[in-house]
Amino acid sequence: MKKILIVEDEAELANNISEILSNLEYHVAGIVDNAASALRFLEDNEVDLVLMDILIHGDLDGIDLAYKIREKYSLPIVFSTAYSGTEYLERISSDIHEGYLLKPFTLDSLKTAVFFGLKRHGEKSSREAKPKGSLKIMDKGYLVPVPHTEIVYLQADGLYTRVFTKAKSYLVRDILKGFEEKLPAEQFLRVHKSYLVNVSFIVSFNAKKINLGDTSIPIRRGLYRELMDKMNV
């Protein structure tokens, strides 16, 4: 029987979800309402899937918690949220989860999300090993391990650096050169004095700029040929 951890700050809803999952023949391993409790629970208990609200109690939201879980555990995560706007859903559209539920959800949608969350994670685990390497970032007093594969680009901002991931951005008190020395050279390229880019997110480029989906970044003079070699063009 698959064991599920529920991370939900609405007690009544959490209990309802627990009852439904039990009726679907899942074992609810525990119910917590904040990141610290979730991490403590995972240290002492085996879990097959985490069903998690994005807005939870405490300083870390569900997205930050997902990063911390993925750093230590190979677990599928299914988010639940009451927000259906495109901008909000894009924020959680990343490799840190296997699905999401829009509140209020039905028994069928919950059943489907959990089933496919477990299935997708199993398929992904069989295809490839879990990516290694992460950047440790202090955010709101907590150390958040951000996988290298989640970082899209970094931008210099005076004595600070803005780190843009697929889910959110962080402002860190360290110069860009410091990050350049920490990140793997085969994956990240200093394309401009103010930008360090994860080359795997480059959609297109020319002699003047790089396109990273909706974001365009200037490139320094003379980099075009080096970038072509890096991209094996």
PDB file of C-alpha atoms in Angstrom:
ATOM      1  CA  MET A   1       0.000   0.000   0.000  1.00  0.00           C
ATOM      2  CA  LYS A   2       1.458   3.357  -1.074  1.00  0.00           C
ATOM      3  CA  LYS A   3       2.167   5.805   1.758  1.00  0.00           C
ATOM      4  CA  ILE A   4       1.268   9.490   1.315  1.00  0.00           C
ATOM      5  CA  LEU A   5       2.275  12.543   3.336  1.00  0.00           C
ATOM      6  CA  ILE A   6      -0.284  15.362   3.276  1.00  0.00           C
ATOM      7  CA  VAL A   7       1.064  18.911   3.696  1.00  0.00           C
ATOM      8  CA  GLU A   8      -1.987  21.119   4.152  1.00  0.00           C
ATOM      9  CA  ASP A   9      -2.679  24.060   6.493  1.00  0.00           C
ATOM     10  CA  GLU A  10      -6.493  23.705   6.432  1.00  0.00           C
ATOM     11  CA  ALA A  11      -7.144  21.027   9.063  1.00  0.00           C
ATOM     12  CA  GLU A  12     -10.650  20.125   7.922  1.00  0.00           C
ATOM     13  CA  LEU A  13      -9.600  19.806   4.290  1.00  0.00           C
ATOM     14  CA  ALA A  14      -6.554  17.741   5.262  1.00  0.00           C
ATOM     15  CA  ASN A  15      -8.780  15.311   7.181  1.00  0.00           C
ATOM     16  CA  ASN A  16     -11.203  15.056   4.249  1.00  0.00           C
ATOM     17  CA  ILE A  17      -8.335  14.304   1.868  1.00  0.00           C
ATOM     18  CA  SER A  18      -7.000  11.708   4.301  1.00  0.00           C
ATOM     19  CA  GLU A  19     -10.367   9.956   4.439  1.00  0.00           C
ATOM     20  CA  ILE A  20     -10.695   9.935   0.650  1.00  0.00           C
ATOM     21  CA  LEU A  21      -7.173   8.552   0.158  1.00  0.00           C
ATOM     22  CA  SER A  22      -7.828   5.844   2.734  1.00  0.00           C
ATOM     23  CA  ASN A  23     -10.975   4.850   0.835  1.00  0.00           C
ATOM     24  CA  LEU A  24      -8.854   4.688  -2.323  1.00  0.00           C
ATOM     25  CA  GLU A  25      -6.634   2.177  -0.504  1.00  0.00           C
ATOM     26  CA  TYR A  26      -3.696   4.505   0.091  1.00  0.00           C
ATOM     27  CA  HIS A  27      -2.071   4.771   3.503  1.00  0.00           C
ATOM     28  CA  VAL A  28      -1.881   8.336   4.856  1.00  0.00           C
ATOM     29  CA  ALA A  29       1.487   8.308   6.613  1.00  0.00           C
ATOM     30  CA  GLY A  30       0.970  11.726   8.203  1.00  0.00           C
ATOM     31  CA  ILE A  31      -0.560  15.202   8.039  1.00  0.00           C
ATOM     32  CA  VAL A  32       1.516  18.359   8.644  1.00  0.00           C
ATOM     33  CA  ASP A  33       0.903  22.056   7.963  1.00  0.00           C
ATOM     34  CA  ASN A  34       4.400  23.548   7.526  1.00  0.00           C
ATOM     35  CA  ALA A  35       7.788  22.890   5.926  1.00  0.00           C
ATOM     36  CA  ALA A  36       9.742  22.242   9.126  1.00  0.00           C
ATOM     37  CA  SER A  37       7.310  19.562  10.268  1.00  0.00           C
ATOM     38  CA  ALA A  38       7.293  17.968   6.822  1.00  0.00           C
ATOM     39  CA  LEU A  39      11.086  17.720   6.736  1.00  0.00           C
ATOM     40  CA  ARG A  40      11.215  16.258  10.254  1.00  0.00           C
ATOM     41  CA  PHE A  41       8.559  13.712   9.294  1.00  0.00           C
ATOM     42  CA  LEU A  42      10.460  12.609   6.194  1.00  0.00           C
ATOM     43  CA  GLU A  43      13.614  12.063   8.226  1.00  0.00           C
ATOM     44  CA  ASP A  44      11.911   9.383  10.317  1.00  0.00           C
ATOM     45  CA  ASN A  45       9.279   7.906   8.008  1.00  0.00           C
ATOM     46  CA  GLU A  46       9.090   6.234   4.607  1.00  0.00           C
ATOM     47  CA  VAL A  47       6.789   7.992   2.135  1.00  0.00           C
ATOM     48  CA  ASP A  48       5.901   7.201  -1.485  1.00  0.00           C
ATOM     49  CA  LEU A  49       4.322  10.564  -2.441  1.00  0.00           C
ATOM     50  CA  VAL A  50       3.859  14.060  -0.990  1.00  0.00           C
ATOM     51  CA  LEU A  51       0.513  15.787  -1.592  1.00  0.00           C
ATOM     52  CA  MET A  52       1.200  19.421  -0.815  1.00  0.00           C
ATOM     53  CA  ASP A  53      -0.614  22.739  -0.716  1.00  0.00           C
ATOM     54  CA  ILE A  54       1.522  25.581  -2.065  1.00  0.00           C
ATOM     55  CA  LEU A  55       0.447  28.106   0.566  1.00  0.00           C
ATOM     56  CA  ILE A  56       1.309  26.559   3.934  1.00  0.00           C
ATOM     57  CA  HIS A  57       2.179  27.861   7.399  1.00  0.00           C
ATOM     58  CA  GLY A  58       5.708  29.102   8.072  1.00  0.00           C
ATOM     59  CA  ASP A  59       8.353  31.042   6.170  1.00  0.00           C
ATOM     60  CA  LEU A  60       8.798  28.471   3.395  1.00  0.00           C
ATOM     61  CA  ASP A  61       6.021  27.945   0.895  1.00  0.00           C
ATOM     62  CA  GLY A  62       5.324  24.654  -0.831  1.00  0.00           C
ATOM     63  CA  ILE A  63       7.609  25.419  -3.777  1.00  0.00           C
ATOM     64  CA  ASP A  64      10.626  26.062  -1.557  1.00  0.00           C
ATOM     65  CA  LEU A  65       9.770  22.951   0.429  1.00  0.00           C
ATOM     66  CA  ALA A  66       9.656  20.938  -2.793  1.00  0.00           C
ATOM     67  CA  TYR A  67      13.217  22.026  -3.580  1.00  0.00           C
ATOM     68  CA  LYS A  68      14.405  20.911  -0.154  1.00  0.00           C
ATOM     69  CA  ILE A  69      12.598  17.577  -0.440  1.00  0.00           C
ATOM     70  CA  ARG A  70      14.054  16.884  -3.879  1.00  0.00           C
ATOM     71  CA  GLU A  71      17.564  17.629  -2.628  1.00  0.00           C
ATOM     72  CA  LYS A  72      17.403  14.734  -0.137  1.00  0.00           C
ATOM     73  CA  TYR A  73      14.687  12.384  -1.363  1.00  0.00           C
ATOM     74  CA  SER A  74      13.540  10.872  -4.628  1.00  0.00           C
ATOM     75  CA  LEU A  75       9.834  11.424  -4.037  1.00  0.00           C
ATOM     76  CA  PRO A  76       6.965  12.408  -6.340  1.00  0.00           C
ATOM     77  CA  ILE A  77       5.228  15.653  -5.356  1.00  0.00           C
ATOM     78  CA  VAL A  78       1.689  16.652  -6.276  1.00  0.00           C
ATOM     79  CA  PHE A  79       0.777  20.288  -5.573  1.00  0.00           C
ATOM     80  CA  SER A  80      -2.679  21.518  -4.678  1.00  0.00           C
ATOM     81  CA  THR A  81      -3.703  25.141  -5.130  1.00  0.00           C
ATOM     82  CA  ALA A  82      -6.789  27.324  -5.229  1.00  0.00           C
ATOM     83  CA  TYR A  83      -5.167  29.634  -7.806  1.00  0.00           C
ATOM     84  CA  SER A  84      -5.911  28.877 -11.437  1.00  0.00           C
ATOM     85  CA  GLY A  85      -4.377  31.929 -13.137  1.00  0.00           C
ATOM     86  CA  THR A  86      -1.880  31.197 -15.895  1.00  0.00           C
ATOM     87  CA  GLU A  87       0.873  33.225 -14.259  1.00  0.00           C
ATOM     88  CA  TYR A  88       0.560  31.293 -11.015  1.00  0.00           C
ATOM     89  CA  LEU A  89       0.451  27.900 -12.692  1.00  0.00           C
ATOM     90  CA  GLU A  90       3.547  28.743 -14.725  1.00  0.00           C
ATOM     91  CA  ARG A  91       5.402  29.370 -11.478  1.00  0.00           C
ATOM     92  CA  ILE A  92       4.931  25.747 -10.476  1.00  0.00           C
ATOM     93  CA  SER A  93       5.462  24.357 -13.971  1.00  0.00           C
ATOM     94  CA  SER A  94       8.806  22.660 -13.384  1.00  0.00           C
ATOM     95  CA  ASP A  95      10.570  19.402 -12.716  1.00  0.00           C
ATOM     96  CA  ILE A  96       9.969  19.704  -8.967  1.00  0.00           C
ATOM     97  CA  HIS A  97       6.515  18.146  -9.190  1.00  0.00           C
ATOM     98  CA  GLU A  98       4.587  15.364 -10.909  1.00  0.00           C
ATOM     99  CA  GLY A  99       1.221  17.094 -11.030  1.00  0.00           C
ATOM    100  CA  TYR A 100      -1.131  19.589  -9.433  1.00  0.00           C
ATOM    101  CA  LEU A 101      -4.730  19.785  -8.292  1.00  0.00           C
ATOM    102  CA  LEU A 102      -6.926  22.843  -8.549  1.00  0.00           C
ATOM    103  CA  LYS A 103      -9.119  23.439  -5.490  1.00  0.00           C
ATOM    104  CA  PRO A 104     -11.887  22.596  -5.022  1.00  0.00           C
ATOM    105  CA  PHE A 105     -11.191  19.170  -6.484  1.00  0.00           C
ATOM    106  CA  THR A 106     -13.332  16.074  -6.898  1.00  0.00           C
ATOM    107  CA  LEU A 107     -12.687  12.520  -5.787  1.00  0.00           C
ATOM    108  CA  ASP A 108     -11.889  11.566  -9.377  1.00  0.00           C
ATOM    109  CA  SER A 109      -9.412  14.418  -9.888  1.00  0.00           C
ATOM    110  CA  LEU A 110      -7.628  13.576  -6.618  1.00  0.00           C
ATOM    111  CA  LYS A 111      -7.502   9.902  -7.550  1.00  0.00           C
ATOM    112  CA  THR A 112      -6.119  10.732 -10.999  1.00  0.00           C
ATOM    113  CA  ALA A 113      -3.496  13.202  -9.729  1.00  0.00           C
ATOM    114  CA  VAL A 114      -2.112  10.755  -7.163  1.00  0.00           C
ATOM    115  CA  PHE A 115      -2.149   7.812  -9.569  1.00  0.00           C
ATOM    116  CA  PHE A 116      -0.330   9.660 -12.333  1.00  0.00           C
ATOM    117  CA  GLY A 117       2.013  11.356  -9.853  1.00  0.00           C
ATOM    118  CA  LEU A 118       3.262   7.942  -8.758  1.00  0.00           C
ATOM    119  CA  LYS A 119       3.313   6.645 -12.343  1.00  0.00           C
ATOM    120  CA  ARG A 120       5.251   9.613 -13.805  1.00  0.00           C
ATOM    121  CA  HIS A 121       7.818   9.494 -11.043  1.00  0.00           C
ATOM    122  CA  GLY A 122       8.341   5.787 -11.554  1.00  0.00           C
ATOM    123  CA  GLU A 123       8.815   6.263 -15.297  1.00  0.00           C
ATOM    124  CA  LYS A 124      11.216   9.172 -14.785  1.00  0.00           C
ATOM    125  CA  SER A 125      13.276   7.229 -12.247  1.00  0.00           C
ATOM    126  CA  SER A 126      13.608   4.305 -14.619  1.00  0.00           C
ATOM    127  CA  ARG A 127      14.739   6.536 -17.507  1.00  0.00           C
ATOM    128  CA  GLU A 128      17.459   8.495 -15.785  1.00  0.00           C
ATOM    129  CA  ALA A 129      19.269   8.921 -12.529  1.00  0.00           C
ATOM    130  CA  LYS A 130      18.381  11.836 -10.297  1.00  0.00           C
ATOM    131  CA  PRO A 131      20.377  14.926 -11.381  1.00  0.00           C
ATOM    132  CA  LYS A 132      23.202  15.827  -9.015  1.00  0.00           C
ATOM    133  CA  GLY A 133      24.410  19.239  -7.961  1.00  0.00           C
ATOM    134  CA  SER A 134      22.658  22.189  -6.385  1.00  0.00           C
ATOM    135  CA  LEU A 135      23.282  25.803  -5.470  1.00  0.00           C
ATOM    136  CA  LYS A 136      22.737  26.601  -1.789  1.00  0.00           C
ATOM    137  CA  ILE A 137      20.816  29.888  -1.445  1.00  0.00           C
ATOM    138  CA  MET A 138      19.792  31.709   1.735  1.00  0.00           C
ATOM    139  CA  ASP A 139      16.167  32.802   1.444  1.00  0.00           C
ATOM    140  CA  LYS A 140      14.154  34.263   4.350  1.00  0.00           C
ATOM    141  CA  GLY A 141      16.595  32.816   6.841  1.00  0.00           C
ATOM    142  CA  TYR A 142      16.514  29.307   5.359  1.00  0.00           C
ATOM    143  CA  LEU A 143      19.104  27.496   3.271  1.00  0.00           C
ATOM    144  CA  VAL A 144      17.380  26.414   0.045  1.00  0.00           C
ATOM    145  CA  PRO A 145      19.210  23.905  -2.199  1.00  0.00           C
ATOM    146  CA  VAL A 146      18.320  24.839  -5.780  1.00  0.00           C
ATOM    147  CA  PRO A 147      19.229  22.123  -8.346  1.00  0.00           C
ATOM    148  CA  HIS A 148      21.512  23.303 -11.141  1.00  0.00           C
ATOM    149  CA  THR A 149      18.983  21.937 -13.616  1.00  0.00           C
ATOM    150  CA  GLU A 150      16.349  24.396 -12.302  1.00  0.00           C
ATOM    151  CA  ILE A 151      18.477  27.553 -12.755  1.00  0.00           C
ATOM    152  CA  VAL A 152      17.727  29.387 -16.006  1.00  0.00           C
ATOM    153  CA  TYR A 153      20.074  32.378 -15.659  1.00  0.00           C
ATOM    154  CA  LEU A 154      21.740  34.721 -13.170  1.00  0.00           C
ATOM    155  CA  GLN A 155      21.941  38.507 -13.394  1.00  0.00           C
ATOM    156  CA  ALA A 156      24.408  40.820 -11.653  1.00  0.00           C
ATOM    157  CA  ASP A 157      22.815  43.550  -9.538  1.00  0.00           C
ATOM    158  CA  GLY A 158      25.571  45.547  -7.859  1.00  0.00           C
ATOM    159  CA  LEU A 159      26.854  43.592  -4.857  1.00  0.00           C
ATOM    160  CA  TYR A 160      23.931  41.201  -5.300  1.00  0.00           C
ATOM    161  CA  THR A 161      22.986  38.578  -7.886  1.00  0.00           C
ATOM    162  CA  ARG A 162      19.482  37.664  -9.009  1.00  0.00           C
ATOM    163  CA  VAL A 163      19.062  33.923  -9.535  1.00  0.00           C
ATOM    164  CA  PHE A 164      16.179  33.056 -11.856  1.00  0.00           C
ATOM    165  CA  THR A 165      14.836  29.494 -11.739  1.00  0.00           C
ATOM    166  CA  LYS A 166      11.926  27.901 -13.576  1.00  0.00           C
ATOM    167  CA  ALA A 167       9.763  28.392 -10.490  1.00  0.00           C
ATOM    168  CA  LYS A 168      10.848  31.680  -8.862  1.00  0.00           C
ATOM    169  CA  SER A 169      13.720  34.141  -8.410  1.00  0.00           C
ATOM    170  CA  TYR A 170      16.088  34.853  -5.513  1.00  0.00           C
ATOM    171  CA  LEU A 171      18.170  37.931  -4.622  1.00  0.00           C
ATOM    172  CA  VAL A 172      21.487  36.845  -3.109  1.00  0.00           C
ATOM    173  CA  ARG A 173      24.256  38.971  -1.600  1.00  0.00           C
ATOM    174  CA  ASP A 174      27.159  37.759  -3.719  1.00  0.00           C
ATOM    175  CA  ILE A 175      28.716  38.979  -6.955  1.00  0.00           C
ATOM    176  CA  LEU A 176      28.118  37.142 -10.227  1.00  0.00           C
ATOM    177  CA  LYS A 177      31.746  35.986 -10.438  1.00  0.00           C
ATOM    178  CA  GLY A 178      31.252  34.092  -7.187  1.00  0.00           C
ATOM    179  CA  PHE A 179      28.418  32.101  -8.740  1.00  0.00           C
ATOM    180  CA  GLU A 180      30.405  31.540 -11.923  1.00  0.00           C
ATOM    181  CA  GLU A 181      33.091  29.808  -9.857  1.00  0.00           C
ATOM    182  CA  LYS A 182      30.513  27.590  -8.084  1.00  0.00           C
ATOM    183  CA  LEU A 183      28.493  26.435 -11.100  1.00  0.00           C
ATOM    184  CA  PRO A 184      29.691  23.773 -13.601  1.00  0.00           C
ATOM    185  CA  ALA A 185      31.406  25.381 -16.603  1.00  0.00           C
ATOM    186  CA  GLU A 186      30.020  22.778 -18.999  1.00  0.00           C
ATOM    187  CA  GLN A 187      26.481  23.852 -18.111  1.00  0.00           C
ATOM    188  CA  PHE A 188      26.760  27.607 -17.434  1.00  0.00           C
ATOM    189  CA  LEU A 189      28.279  30.283 -19.655  1.00  0.00           C
ATOM    190  CA  ARG A 190      29.090  33.949 -18.909  1.00  0.00           C
ATOM    191  CA  VAL A 191      27.441  35.472 -21.983  1.00  0.00           C
ATOM    192  CA  HIS A 192      27.721  39.096 -20.811  1.00  0.00           C
ATOM    193  CA  LYS A 193      29.362  40.966 -17.933  1.00  0.00           C
ATOM    194  CA  SER A 194      25.980  40.961 -16.177  1.00  0.00           C
ATOM    195  CA  TYR A 195      24.612  37.541 -17.156  1.00  0.00           C
ATOM    196  CA  LEU A 196      25.422  33.884 -16.546  1.00  0.00           C
ATOM    197  CA  VAL A 197      23.202  31.475 -18.499  1.00  0.00           C
ATOM    198  CA  ASN A 198      22.302  27.795 -18.254  1.00  0.00           C
ATOM    199  CA  VAL A 199      22.898  26.800 -21.890  1.00  0.00           C
ATOM    200  CA  SER A 200      20.266  24.051 -21.748  1.00  0.00           C
ATOM    201  CA  PHE A 201      17.554  26.755 -21.596  1.00  0.00           C
ATOM    202  CA  ILE A 202      18.712  28.611 -24.722  1.00  0.00           C
ATOM    203  CA  VAL A 203      15.917  28.537 -27.297  1.00  0.00           C
ATOM    204  CA  SER A 204      17.686  30.582 -29.994  1.00  0.00           C
ATOM    205  CA  PHE A 205      20.480  33.132 -30.401  1.00  0.00           C
ATOM    206  CA  ASN A 206      22.276  35.403 -32.819  1.00  0.00           C
ATOM    207  CA  ALA A 207      25.319  37.677 -32.633  1.00  0.00           C
ATOM    208  CA  LYS A 208      23.498  40.178 -30.405  1.00  0.00           C
ATOM    209  CA  LYS A 209      21.201  38.316 -28.022  1.00  0.00           C
ATOM    210  CA  ILE A 210      20.059  35.005 -26.563  1.00  0.00           C
ATOM    211  CA  ASN A 211      16.418  33.991 -26.207  1.00  0.00           C
ATOM    212  CA  LEU A 212      15.408  32.010 -23.120  1.00  0.00           C
ATOM    213  CA  GLY A 213      11.750  31.552 -23.868  1.00  0.00           C
ATOM    214  CA  ASP A 214      10.116  34.862 -22.886  1.00  0.00           C
ATOM    215  CA  THR A 215      13.424  36.406 -21.769  1.00  0.00           C
ATOM    216  CA  SER A 216      16.066  37.943 -24.050  1.00  0.00           C
ATOM    217  CA  ILE A 217      19.620  38.543 -22.849  1.00  0.00           C
ATOM    218  CA  PRO A 218      22.404  40.489 -24.616  1.00  0.00           C
ATOM    219  CA  ILE A 219      25.664  38.701 -25.372  1.00  0.00           C
ATOM    220  CA  ARG A 220      29.155  40.168 -25.353  1.00  0.00           C
ATOM    221  CA  ARG A 221      31.003  40.862 -28.566  1.00  0.00           C
ATOM    222  CA  GLY A 222      32.931  37.891 -29.912  1.00  0.00           C
ATOM    223  CA  LEU A 223      30.911  35.277 -28.013  1.00  0.00           C
ATOM    224  CA  TYR A 224      28.866  34.079 -30.955  1.00  0.00           C
ATOM    225  CA  ARG A 225      31.434  31.543 -32.170  1.00  0.00           C
ATOM    226  CA  GLU A 226      32.109  30.243 -28.633  1.00  0.00           C
ATOM    227  CA  LEU A 227      28.394  29.872 -28.067  1.00  0.00           C
ATOM    228  CA  MET A 228      27.977  27.937 -31.320  1.00  0.00           C
ATOM    229  CA  ASP A 229      30.709  25.534 -30.181  1.00  0.00           C
ATOM    230  CA  LYS A 230      29.094  25.195 -26.757  1.00  0.00           C
ATOM    231  CA  MET A 231      25.740  24.398 -28.340  1.00  0.00           C
ATOM    232  CA  ASN A 232      27.378  22.037 -30.865  1.00  0.00           C
ATOM    233  CA  VAL A 233      25.949  24.049 -33.756  1.00  0.00           C
TER     234      VAL A 233
END
